[in-house]
Amino acid sequence: CGIPVIIPSIDMIEIGAGGGSIARIDNLGLMKVGPLSAGSQPGPACYGRGGENPTVTDADLVLGLLDAGNFLGGEMALDLDGARAAIDRVAGPLGIDTEEAALGIYQVVGESMAAAARAHATDRGIDYRGMPVLAFGGAGPVHACYVAELLDSDTVIFPPMASVLSAFGTLVTPLRLDLARGSVGALDWDRAEQVIGEMAADASRALSEAGCPLDELRFTHAADIRYAGQQNEVSVDLDREIIENRNLAGVREAFEAAYELQYGLRLPDMEIEIVAWRLSAHGPEVQRDSVVSLGVDPSHAKGERKVRLQAGLLSAPVYDRGPLAAGQRISGPAIIEERETTIILLPGWRAQVNDNGCIIARREG
């Protein structure tokens, strides 16, 4: 019915391009990748689970970026012939060979990711050029260097556990519950104490049921405040002492500082009014350390693999990520494999292993 609802949110976009994204030829005879996906069932054709459509993972396999015999650490064999047959479904109409079509899929999905990043940054007035790229997800590290080149970035960060980075973040995020209660009008301290007390009780009960010890709970407070008569409000963090001491001057100073930061001015002659009180209940801190075991001495490549890239057919050394030593340098083209993902270093890129286990790739020249 067109009623605006204001809730806390994270500004992010989804681009519908990943390992399962399906490639096709559109009505104009152009190659498109996504947003339709093969998902996990049946998945890419190379999974051997009945999928027939060409996907990004099939293209990566045909290009040699993935090892058919070492997917998921060797637990899942990939069907190279099935991948080639699927890629031929777009290669035939275009009159090109299988490898050219696979390279086209690789390039198109990279362009899609880069275009989404450009649009997102431009809409917000951000100059994305030169910003580091963080590669995560199963397919992200395979394509990150190429996307970085398209974005004029010279740095890519490959963190440990890149393929499960989001899941790891969820597991190590402390319990937190955010509550808000509307209270429109001039500041009424009695009403404020009532509302904040109700939220604290509700939050304590909810987090206790989630297994959080009550003696480890802590609360932070905020309020949505605006100048009287305005339509939009500013969310302002408030120290507990300001509320306990019923310090109206402290509330106004916190609001006007936040308002000035956002709008560049203060209106000292205007009354302020409260729109809502907010309370955040925080559980105990969670241990975030993810100890990465690094090799003592630089490890050697375990072999080589032919890969098809824009520069043509190249031979790339293949490394296991686990034995890499802190400070070890690897020059592209190169492949660094781990159980859940594969890092592709393109020609002109050089990577170094940090002490924290991150692999930092930088474009030379």
CSV table of C-alpha atoms in Angstrom, one decimal:
chain,number,residue,atom,x,y,z
A,1,CYS,CA,0.0,0.0,0.0
A,2,GLY,CA,3.0,2.3,-0.4
A,3,ILE,CA,3.9,2.8,3.3
A,4,PRO,CA,7.6,3.5,3.7
A,5,VAL,CA,9.4,1.2,6.3
A,6,ILE,CA,12.7,2.3,7.6
A,7,ILE,CA,14.9,-0.5,8.9
A,8,PRO,CA,18.7,-0.9,9.4
A,9,SER,CA,20.3,-2.5,6.3
A,10,ILE,CA,23.6,-3.1,4.6
A,11,ASP,CA,24.0,-1.5,1.2
A,12,MET,CA,25.0,-4.3,-1.2
A,13,ILE,CA,24.0,-5.6,-4.6
A,14,GLU,CA,23.7,-9.1,-6.1
A,15,ILE,CA,24.8,-9.5,-9.7
A,16,GLY,CA,23.7,-13.0,-10.6
A,17,ALA,CA,27.1,-14.1,-11.8
A,18,GLY,CA,28.8,-17.1,-10.3
A,19,GLY,CA,30.1,-20.6,-11.0
A,20,GLY,CA,26.6,-22.0,-11.8
A,21,SER,CA,25.6,-19.1,-14.1
A,22,ILE,CA,24.4,-20.4,-17.4
A,23,ALA,CA,25.7,-19.1,-20.7
A,24,ARG,CA,23.4,-18.6,-23.7
A,25,ILE,CA,23.1,-16.9,-27.1
A,26,ASP,CA,20.5,-14.1,-27.1
A,27,ASN,CA,18.2,-13.1,-30.0
A,28,LEU,CA,20.9,-10.8,-31.3
A,29,GLY,CA,23.4,-13.6,-31.5
A,30,LEU,CA,25.4,-12.3,-28.5
A,31,MET,CA,26.7,-14.3,-25.6
A,32,LYS,CA,25.1,-13.7,-22.3
A,33,VAL,CA,26.0,-15.3,-18.9
A,34,GLY,CA,23.4,-15.4,-16.1
A,35,PRO,CA,21.2,-14.6,-14.3
A,36,LEU,CA,19.8,-18.1,-14.7
A,37,SER,CA,21.8,-20.6,-12.8
A,38,ALA,CA,22.2,-24.4,-12.8
A,39,GLY,CA,22.4,-24.2,-9.0
A,40,SER,CA,23.7,-27.2,-7.0
A,41,GLN,CA,21.2,-29.6,-8.5
A,42,PRO,CA,21.7,-30.5,-11.2
A,43,GLY,CA,24.7,-28.1,-11.2
A,44,PRO,CA,27.2,-27.5,-14.0
A,45,ALA,CA,27.4,-30.1,-16.7
A,46,CYS,CA,30.9,-31.1,-15.4
A,47,TYR,CA,29.3,-32.3,-12.1
A,48,GLY,CA,27.8,-35.2,-13.9
A,49,ARG,CA,24.4,-34.8,-12.2
A,50,GLY,CA,22.4,-34.4,-15.3
A,51,GLY,CA,23.1,-30.7,-16.1
A,52,GLU,CA,23.4,-30.0,-19.8
A,53,ASN,CA,23.6,-26.2,-19.9
A,54,PRO,CA,27.0,-24.5,-20.2
A,55,THR,CA,28.1,-22.7,-17.0
A,56,VAL,CA,31.0,-20.7,-15.8
A,57,THR,CA,32.4,-23.7,-14.0
A,58,ASP,CA,32.3,-25.7,-17.2
A,59,ALA,CA,34.2,-22.9,-19.0
A,60,ASP,CA,36.8,-22.7,-16.2
A,61,LEU,CA,37.4,-26.5,-16.5
A,62,VAL,CA,37.7,-26.4,-20.3
A,63,LEU,CA,40.2,-23.5,-20.0
A,64,GLY,CA,42.3,-25.6,-17.6
A,65,LEU,CA,41.7,-23.2,-14.6
A,66,LEU,CA,40.3,-26.1,-12.7
A,67,ASP,CA,41.7,-29.6,-12.3
A,68,ALA,CA,39.1,-32.3,-13.0
A,69,GLY,CA,40.9,-34.8,-10.8
A,70,ASN,CA,41.5,-32.4,-7.8
A,71,PHE,CA,38.1,-30.7,-7.3
A,72,LEU,CA,37.2,-30.6,-3.6
A,73,GLY,CA,40.6,-32.0,-2.8
A,74,GLY,CA,40.0,-34.9,-5.2
A,75,GLU,CA,36.7,-36.0,-3.5
A,76,MET,CA,34.6,-35.1,-6.5
A,77,ALA,CA,35.8,-35.9,-10.0
A,78,LEU,CA,34.7,-33.5,-12.8
A,79,ASP,CA,33.5,-34.6,-16.2
A,80,LEU,CA,35.7,-32.7,-18.7
A,81,ASP,CA,33.9,-34.3,-21.7
A,82,GLY,CA,30.6,-33.3,-20.3
A,83,ALA,CA,31.8,-29.7,-19.9
A,84,ARG,CA,33.1,-29.5,-23.4
A,85,ALA,CA,29.8,-30.9,-24.8
A,86,ALA,CA,27.9,-28.2,-22.8
A,87,ILE,CA,30.2,-25.4,-24.0
A,88,ASP,CA,29.7,-26.6,-27.6
A,89,ARG,CA,26.0,-25.6,-27.3
A,90,VAL,CA,27.1,-22.0,-27.4
A,91,ALA,CA,30.2,-22.5,-29.5
A,92,GLY,CA,28.3,-24.0,-32.5
A,93,PRO,CA,25.9,-21.1,-33.1
A,94,LEU,CA,28.8,-18.6,-32.8
A,95,GLY,CA,31.0,-20.6,-35.3
A,96,ILE,CA,33.9,-20.9,-32.9
A,97,ASP,CA,35.7,-23.7,-31.2
A,98,THR,CA,35.1,-25.0,-27.7
A,99,GLU,CA,38.1,-23.2,-26.1
A,100,GLU,CA,37.2,-19.9,-27.7
A,101,ALA,CA,33.6,-20.2,-26.4
A,102,ALA,CA,34.9,-21.1,-22.9
A,103,LEU,CA,37.2,-18.0,-22.9
A,104,GLY,CA,34.2,-15.9,-24.1
A,105,ILE,CA,32.2,-17.1,-21.1
A,106,TYR,CA,35.1,-16.3,-18.8
A,107,GLN,CA,35.4,-12.8,-20.2
A,108,VAL,CA,31.6,-12.1,-20.2
A,109,VAL,CA,31.1,-13.1,-16.6
A,110,GLY,CA,34.1,-11.0,-15.6
A,111,GLU,CA,32.7,-8.0,-17.4
A,112,SER,CA,29.4,-8.6,-15.7
A,113,MET,CA,31.0,-8.5,-12.3
A,114,ALA,CA,33.1,-5.4,-13.1
A,115,ALA,CA,30.1,-3.6,-14.6
A,116,ALA,CA,28.1,-4.2,-11.4
A,117,ALA,CA,30.9,-2.8,-9.3
A,118,ARG,CA,31.3,0.2,-11.5
A,119,ALA,CA,27.5,1.0,-11.4
A,120,HIS,CA,27.4,0.5,-7.6
A,121,ALA,CA,30.4,2.8,-7.1
A,122,THR,CA,29.3,5.5,-9.6
A,123,ASP,CA,25.8,5.7,-8.1
A,124,ARG,CA,27.5,6.6,-4.8
A,125,GLY,CA,30.1,9.0,-6.2
A,126,ILE,CA,33.0,6.7,-5.4
A,127,ASP,CA,36.1,6.4,-7.6
A,128,TYR,CA,36.7,2.6,-7.6
A,129,ARG,CA,39.9,2.8,-9.6
A,130,GLY,CA,42.9,1.5,-7.6
A,131,MET,CA,40.8,0.0,-4.8
A,132,PRO,CA,41.9,-3.5,-3.7
A,133,VAL,CA,39.6,-6.4,-4.7
A,134,LEU,CA,38.7,-9.0,-2.0
A,135,ALA,CA,38.2,-12.4,-3.5
A,136,PHE,CA,35.9,-14.8,-1.8
A,137,GLY,CA,33.5,-17.6,-2.6
A,138,GLY,CA,34.2,-20.7,-4.5
A,139,ALA,CA,34.6,-19.1,-7.9
A,140,GLY,CA,35.7,-15.7,-6.8
A,141,PRO,CA,39.4,-16.4,-6.6
A,142,VAL,CA,39.3,-17.9,-10.1
A,143,HIS,CA,38.1,-14.7,-11.7
A,144,ALA,CA,39.4,-12.0,-9.3
A,145,CYS,CA,42.6,-10.9,-11.1
A,146,TYR,CA,40.7,-10.5,-14.4
A,147,VAL,CA,37.9,-8.5,-12.7
A,148,ALA,CA,40.6,-6.4,-11.0
A,149,GLU,CA,42.2,-5.6,-14.3
A,150,LEU,CA,38.8,-4.4,-15.7
A,151,LEU,CA,38.4,-2.2,-12.6
A,152,ASP,CA,41.9,-0.6,-12.9
A,153,SER,CA,42.8,-2.2,-9.6
A,154,ASP,CA,46.4,-3.4,-9.0
A,155,THR,CA,45.8,-5.4,-5.8
A,156,VAL,CA,43.7,-8.6,-5.0
A,157,ILE,CA,43.5,-10.1,-1.5
A,158,PHE,CA,42.8,-13.8,-1.2
A,159,PRO,CA,42.0,-14.5,2.5
A,160,PRO,CA,42.3,-17.9,4.2
A,161,MET,CA,39.1,-19.9,3.9
A,162,ALA,CA,38.0,-17.6,1.0
A,163,SER,CA,35.3,-20.0,-0.2
A,164,VAL,CA,33.5,-20.0,3.2
A,165,LEU,CA,34.3,-16.5,4.3
A,166,SER,CA,30.7,-15.5,4.7
A,167,ALA,CA,29.9,-18.6,6.8
A,168,PHE,CA,33.0,-18.1,8.9
A,169,GLY,CA,31.9,-14.5,9.6
A,170,THR,CA,28.5,-15.6,10.7
A,171,LEU,CA,30.0,-18.1,13.1
A,172,VAL,CA,32.4,-15.6,14.8
A,173,THR,CA,29.9,-12.7,14.9
A,174,PRO,CA,28.9,-12.0,18.5
A,175,LEU,CA,25.2,-12.3,19.4
A,176,ARG,CA,23.4,-9.0,19.0
A,177,LEU,CA,19.8,-7.9,19.0
A,178,ASP,CA,18.7,-4.5,17.8
A,179,LEU,CA,15.4,-3.1,19.0
A,180,ALA,CA,13.5,0.2,18.3
A,181,ARG,CA,10.4,1.7,19.8
A,182,GLY,CA,8.6,4.7,18.3
A,183,SER,CA,8.2,7.7,20.5
A,184,VAL,CA,7.4,10.8,18.3
A,185,GLY,CA,7.4,14.2,19.9
A,186,ALA,CA,9.4,16.3,22.3
A,187,LEU,CA,11.8,14.5,24.6
A,188,ASP,CA,9.9,12.9,27.5
A,189,TRP,CA,12.3,11.3,29.9
A,190,ASP,CA,9.7,9.3,31.7
A,191,ARG,CA,8.5,7.9,28.4
A,192,ALA,CA,12.2,7.3,27.4
A,193,GLU,CA,12.9,5.3,30.6
A,194,GLN,CA,9.8,3.2,30.1
A,195,VAL,CA,10.6,2.4,26.5
A,196,ILE,CA,14.3,1.6,27.1
A,197,GLY,CA,13.4,-0.6,30.0
A,198,GLU,CA,10.9,-2.6,27.9
A,199,MET,CA,13.4,-3.1,25.2
A,200,ALA,CA,16.1,-4.1,27.7
A,201,ALA,CA,13.8,-6.7,29.1
A,202,ASP,CA,12.8,-8.0,25.7
A,203,ALA,CA,16.4,-8.2,24.6
A,204,SER,CA,17.6,-10.0,27.7
A,205,ARG,CA,14.8,-12.6,27.4
A,206,ALA,CA,15.6,-13.2,23.7
A,207,LEU,CA,19.3,-13.5,24.1
A,208,SER,CA,19.0,-15.7,27.2
A,209,GLU,CA,16.9,-18.1,25.2
A,210,ALA,CA,19.6,-18.1,22.6
A,211,GLY,CA,22.1,-19.3,25.3
A,212,CYS,CA,23.7,-16.0,26.2
A,213,PRO,CA,24.6,-15.6,29.9
A,214,LEU,CA,22.7,-12.6,31.3
A,215,ASP,CA,25.7,-11.4,33.3
A,216,GLU,CA,27.7,-11.0,30.0
A,217,LEU,CA,25.1,-8.8,28.3
A,218,ARG,CA,25.8,-5.2,27.6
A,219,PHE,CA,23.6,-2.5,26.1
A,220,THR,CA,24.2,0.5,23.9
A,221,HIS,CA,21.6,3.2,23.2
A,222,ALA,CA,20.7,5.5,20.4
A,223,ALA,CA,17.8,7.6,19.2
A,224,ASP,CA,16.4,8.8,15.9
A,225,ILE,CA,16.2,12.5,16.2
A,226,ARG,CA,15.2,15.4,13.9
A,227,TYR,CA,14.6,19.1,14.1
A,228,ALA,CA,10.9,19.7,14.7
A,229,GLY,CA,8.9,19.7,11.5
A,230,GLN,CA,11.5,17.8,9.4
A,231,GLN,CA,10.6,14.6,7.6
A,232,ASN,CA,13.9,12.8,7.9
A,233,GLU,CA,15.7,11.9,11.1
A,234,VAL,CA,19.3,11.1,12.1
A,235,SER,CA,20.2,8.1,14.1
A,236,VAL,CA,22.4,9.2,17.0
A,237,ASP,CA,24.4,7.1,19.4
A,238,LEU,CA,24.0,8.2,23.0
A,239,ASP,CA,26.2,7.5,26.0
A,240,ARG,CA,24.4,5.8,28.9
A,241,GLU,CA,25.3,8.6,31.2
A,242,ILE,CA,23.4,11.1,29.1
A,243,ILE,CA,20.2,9.0,29.5
A,244,GLU,CA,20.7,8.2,33.2
A,245,ASN,CA,21.3,11.9,34.0
A,246,ARG,CA,18.5,13.1,31.8
A,247,ASN,CA,21.0,15.4,30.1
A,248,LEU,CA,19.0,17.2,27.4
A,249,ALA,CA,22.0,19.4,26.4
A,250,GLY,CA,24.0,16.2,25.9
A,251,VAL,CA,21.3,14.8,23.6
A,252,ARG,CA,21.1,18.0,21.6
A,253,GLU,CA,24.9,18.2,21.2
A,254,ALA,CA,25.1,14.5,20.1
A,255,PHE,CA,22.3,15.1,17.6
A,256,GLU,CA,23.7,18.4,16.2
A,257,ALA,CA,27.2,16.9,15.8
A,258,ALA,CA,25.7,14.0,13.8
A,259,TYR,CA,23.4,16.3,11.8
A,260,GLU,CA,26.3,18.6,10.9
A,261,LEU,CA,28.4,15.7,9.9
A,262,GLN,CA,25.7,14.6,7.5
A,263,TYR,CA,24.3,17.9,6.3
A,264,GLY,CA,27.1,20.4,6.9
A,265,LEU,CA,25.2,22.8,9.2
A,266,ARG,CA,23.4,23.2,12.6
A,267,LEU,CA,20.1,24.9,13.3
A,268,PRO,CA,20.5,26.1,16.9
A,269,ASP,CA,17.2,27.9,17.0
A,270,MET,CA,15.1,24.9,16.1
A,271,GLU,CA,13.6,22.5,18.6
A,272,ILE,CA,14.5,18.9,18.4
A,273,GLU,CA,12.1,15.9,18.7
A,274,ILE,CA,12.5,12.2,19.2
A,275,VAL,CA,11.2,9.8,16.5
A,276,ALA,CA,12.3,6.5,18.1
A,277,TRP,CA,14.5,5.1,20.8
A,278,ARG,CA,16.9,2.3,20.0
A,279,LEU,CA,18.7,-0.3,22.1
A,280,SER,CA,21.3,-2.8,21.0
A,281,ALA,CA,22.0,-5.8,23.2
A,282,HIS,CA,25.4,-7.4,22.8
A,283,GLY,CA,26.5,-10.8,23.8
A,284,PRO,CA,30.0,-11.8,24.8
A,285,GLU,CA,32.9,-11.4,22.4
A,286,VAL,CA,33.6,-14.4,20.2
A,287,GLN,CA,37.2,-15.6,19.5
A,288,ARG,CA,37.9,-14.6,15.9
A,289,ASP,CA,41.3,-16.1,15.6
A,290,SER,CA,41.6,-18.5,12.7
A,291,VAL,CA,45.1,-19.8,13.0
A,292,VAL,CA,46.7,-20.5,9.6
A,293,SER,CA,49.6,-23.0,9.5
A,294,LEU,CA,52.2,-21.8,7.0
A,295,GLY,CA,55.1,-23.7,5.7
A,296,VAL,CA,58.6,-23.0,7.1
A,297,ASP,CA,60.4,-23.0,3.7
A,298,PRO,CA,59.0,-21.9,0.4
A,299,SER,CA,57.3,-24.8,-1.3
A,300,HIS,CA,57.7,-25.8,-4.9
A,301,ALA,CA,55.1,-26.3,-7.6
A,302,LYS,CA,53.6,-29.8,-7.6
A,303,GLY,CA,53.3,-29.7,-11.4
A,304,GLU,CA,52.2,-27.7,-14.4
A,305,ARG,CA,49.0,-27.3,-16.3
A,306,LYS,CA,48.1,-25.9,-19.7
A,307,VAL,CA,45.7,-23.0,-19.4
A,308,ARG,CA,43.9,-21.0,-22.1
A,309,LEU,CA,43.9,-17.3,-21.4
A,310,GLN,CA,43.6,-14.1,-23.4
A,311,ALA,CA,47.4,-14.3,-24.0
A,312,GLY,CA,46.9,-17.8,-25.6
A,313,LEU,CA,47.7,-21.3,-24.4
A,314,LEU,CA,50.2,-21.0,-21.5
A,315,SER,CA,51.9,-23.4,-19.1
A,316,ALA,CA,51.2,-22.5,-15.5
A,317,PRO,CA,52.9,-24.0,-12.4
A,318,VAL,CA,50.4,-25.4,-9.9
A,319,TYR,CA,50.9,-25.0,-6.1
A,320,ASP,CA,49.1,-26.3,-3.1
A,321,ARG,CA,48.2,-23.4,-0.8
A,322,GLY,CA,48.7,-25.3,2.4
A,323,PRO,CA,52.5,-25.6,2.3
A,324,LEU,CA,53.2,-22.1,1.2
A,325,ALA,CA,55.5,-20.2,3.5
A,326,ALA,CA,55.2,-16.7,4.8
A,327,GLY,CA,56.8,-14.3,2.4
A,328,GLN,CA,56.8,-16.7,-0.5
A,329,ARG,CA,56.4,-15.1,-3.9
A,330,ILE,CA,54.7,-16.6,-6.9
A,331,SER,CA,54.6,-15.0,-10.3
A,332,GLY,CA,51.7,-15.4,-12.8
A,333,PRO,CA,50.6,-17.2,-14.7
A,334,ALA,CA,50.2,-19.6,-11.8
A,335,ILE,CA,47.6,-21.7,-10.1
A,336,ILE,CA,47.2,-22.1,-6.4
A,337,GLU,CA,44.9,-24.8,-5.3
A,338,GLU,CA,43.1,-25.5,-2.1
A,339,ARG,CA,40.3,-27.9,-1.2
A,340,GLU,CA,37.4,-25.5,-1.8
A,341,THR,CA,38.7,-23.0,-4.4
A,342,THR,CA,41.4,-22.2,-6.8
A,343,ILE,CA,43.4,-19.0,-7.2
A,344,ILE,CA,44.3,-18.0,-10.7
A,345,LEU,CA,47.2,-15.5,-11.1
A,346,LEU,CA,47.2,-14.0,-14.6
A,347,PRO,CA,50.3,-13.0,-16.4
A,348,GLY,CA,51.7,-9.8,-15.1
A,349,TRP,CA,50.6,-10.5,-11.5
A,350,ARG,CA,52.9,-11.4,-8.6
A,351,ALA,CA,51.6,-12.8,-5.3
A,352,GLN,CA,53.1,-12.9,-1.8
A,353,VAL,CA,52.0,-14.8,1.2
A,354,ASN,CA,51.4,-12.7,4.3
A,355,ASP,CA,52.1,-13.8,7.9
A,356,ASN,CA,48.4,-13.9,8.5
A,357,GLY,CA,47.9,-16.4,5.7
A,358,CYS,CA,46.4,-13.9,3.2
A,359,ILE,CA,47.8,-14.1,-0.3
A,360,ILE,CA,48.2,-10.5,-1.7
A,361,ALA,CA,48.5,-10.3,-5.5
A,362,ARG,CA,49.7,-7.2,-7.2
A,363,ARG,CA,49.9,-6.3,-10.8
A,364,GLU,CA,53.3,-5.5,-12.1
A,365,GLY,CA,54.2,-2.5,-14.2
